[in-house]
């Protein structure tokens, strides 16, 4: 977190948290009450100070005040950087680089989810096509478009398929998953709400 945030937390430790204001869309955009935040300085500041608590609630630490985030799907969105290069390079919507991937899933709507050292997140829909060269078979071979399409269809139907993602020196098996199961399976709160009896801040 930024030093100014840490100093604010130390100086004012009991500022009430904010709920229901900040959300994260499926393309990694921050929204306040549904309105997209377009200022790059603000989005970068939020990204640098974006964390989660032990209950799986993600939040933006705005100085001494914690602003809980309601993700439209997952709390992280992954982008491809340096497309067409080897190895595959990914980063979070917050700008943090990804150094390890330890799980991958396709949901029934064709959304690809990855679990990295930062947590579970979806791959930005505009980057999915750019990821196809890194989807391989059990022997590490690239796949024809028709074969890849068939395997993705199987996964969307919640059936196992012999599909892997090559990330650096690791091949990660892609599994099927239902969107409705994601939050519970990966332990995050999709819509943090005001705890009973806690002071509300607007």
Short mmCIF file of C-alpha atoms in Angstrom, two decimals, residues 1-99:
data_model
loop_
_atom_site.label_atom_id
_atom_site.label_comp_id
_atom_site.label_asym_id
_atom_site.label_seq_id
_atom_site.Cartn_x
_atom_site.Cartn_y
_atom_site.Cartn_z
CA UNK A 1 0.00 0.00 0.00
CA UNK A 2 1.00 3.63 -0.48
CA UNK A 3 2.78 5.29 2.43
CA UNK A 4 0.10 7.96 2.64
CA UNK A 5 -2.51 5.24 3.09
CA UNK A 6 -0.53 3.48 5.80
CA UNK A 7 -0.03 6.78 7.65
CA UNK A 8 -3.74 7.52 7.44
CA UNK A 9 -4.61 4.09 8.83
CA UNK A 10 -2.26 4.61 11.75
CA UNK A 11 -3.55 8.11 12.50
CA UNK A 12 -7.28 7.33 12.21
CA UNK A 13 -7.70 3.60 12.94
CA UNK A 14 -11.47 3.52 13.52
CA UNK A 15 -12.99 5.16 10.44
CA UNK A 16 -16.21 3.33 9.41
CA UNK A 17 -16.01 1.28 6.23
CA UNK A 18 -18.02 2.04 3.08
CA UNK A 19 -20.23 -0.55 1.39
CA UNK A 20 -22.16 -0.54 -1.86
CA UNK A 21 -20.30 2.26 -3.61
CA UNK A 22 -17.37 0.71 -5.47
CA UNK A 23 -17.56 -2.16 -7.97
CA UNK A 24 -15.27 -3.88 -10.46
CA UNK A 25 -16.56 -4.78 -13.92
CA UNK A 26 -15.55 -7.76 -16.04
CA UNK A 27 -12.99 -5.72 -17.93
CA UNK A 28 -11.17 -4.48 -14.85
CA UNK A 29 -12.90 -1.10 -14.73
CA UNK A 30 -13.66 0.55 -11.40
CA UNK A 31 -17.13 2.02 -10.97
CA UNK A 32 -18.61 4.29 -8.31
CA UNK A 33 -22.37 3.77 -8.07
CA UNK A 34 -22.26 2.32 -11.60
CA UNK A 35 -20.30 5.18 -13.15
CA UNK A 36 -16.93 4.21 -14.59
CA UNK A 37 -13.86 5.92 -13.12
CA UNK A 38 -11.91 7.22 -16.10
CA UNK A 39 -9.11 9.17 -14.40
CA UNK A 40 -5.90 7.09 -14.76
CA UNK A 41 -4.37 8.54 -11.60
CA UNK A 42 -7.40 7.51 -9.56
CA UNK A 43 -7.58 4.00 -11.04
CA UNK A 44 -3.87 3.45 -10.42
CA UNK A 45 -4.24 4.64 -6.83
CA UNK A 46 -7.12 2.23 -6.25
CA UNK A 47 -5.16 -0.61 -7.82
CA UNK A 48 -2.10 -0.03 -5.63
CA UNK A 49 -4.25 -0.11 -2.51
CA UNK A 50 -6.55 -3.02 -3.38
CA UNK A 51 -6.47 -5.95 -0.96
CA UNK A 52 -8.71 -8.53 0.71
CA UNK A 53 -9.46 -9.43 4.30
CA UNK A 54 -9.62 -12.82 6.03
CA UNK A 55 -13.33 -13.12 5.18
CA UNK A 56 -12.65 -12.92 1.44
CA UNK A 57 -13.96 -9.36 1.10
CA UNK A 58 -11.95 -7.27 -1.35
CA UNK A 59 -11.53 -3.59 -0.63
CA UNK A 60 -9.80 -0.36 -1.62
CA UNK A 61 -7.99 1.21 1.33
CA UNK A 62 -8.63 4.92 0.79
CA UNK A 63 -6.38 6.44 3.42
CA UNK A 64 -7.88 5.47 6.78
CA UNK A 65 -11.16 4.36 5.20
CA UNK A 66 -11.85 0.89 3.81
CA UNK A 67 -14.11 0.86 0.74
CA UNK A 68 -15.44 -2.62 0.02
CA UNK A 69 -15.67 -3.72 -3.60
CA UNK A 70 -18.44 -5.73 -5.29
CA UNK A 71 -16.94 -7.51 -8.31
CA UNK A 72 -19.24 -8.18 -11.26
CA UNK A 73 -17.65 -11.65 -11.41
CA UNK A 74 -14.17 -12.18 -9.98
CA UNK A 75 -12.10 -9.80 -7.81
CA UNK A 76 -9.28 -9.78 -10.36
CA UNK A 77 -9.11 -9.42 -14.14
CA UNK A 78 -6.06 -10.68 -16.03
CA UNK A 79 -4.62 -9.13 -19.17
CA UNK A 80 -2.04 -10.40 -21.62
CA UNK A 81 1.01 -8.20 -22.02
CA UNK A 82 3.59 -8.65 -24.75
CA UNK A 83 1.28 -10.81 -26.88
CA UNK A 84 3.00 -13.05 -29.40
CA UNK A 85 6.14 -13.35 -27.33
CA UNK A 86 7.48 -16.32 -25.41
CA UNK A 87 6.79 -16.95 -22.64
CA UNK A 88 3.23 -15.82 -22.00
CA UNK A 89 3.13 -12.67 -19.87
CA UNK A 90 0.11 -11.73 -17.75
CA UNK A 91 -0.74 -8.95 -15.35
CA UNK A 92 -3.64 -8.07 -13.06
CA UNK A 93 -5.98 -5.19 -13.85
CA UNK A 94 -4.15 -3.46 -10.98
CA UNK A 95 -0.89 -3.61 -12.93
CA UNK A 96 0.75 -6.32 -10.81
CA UNK A 97 2.70 -8.86 -12.89
CA UNK A 98 1.81 -12.55 -12.70
CA UNK A 99 4.68 -14.92 -11.96
#
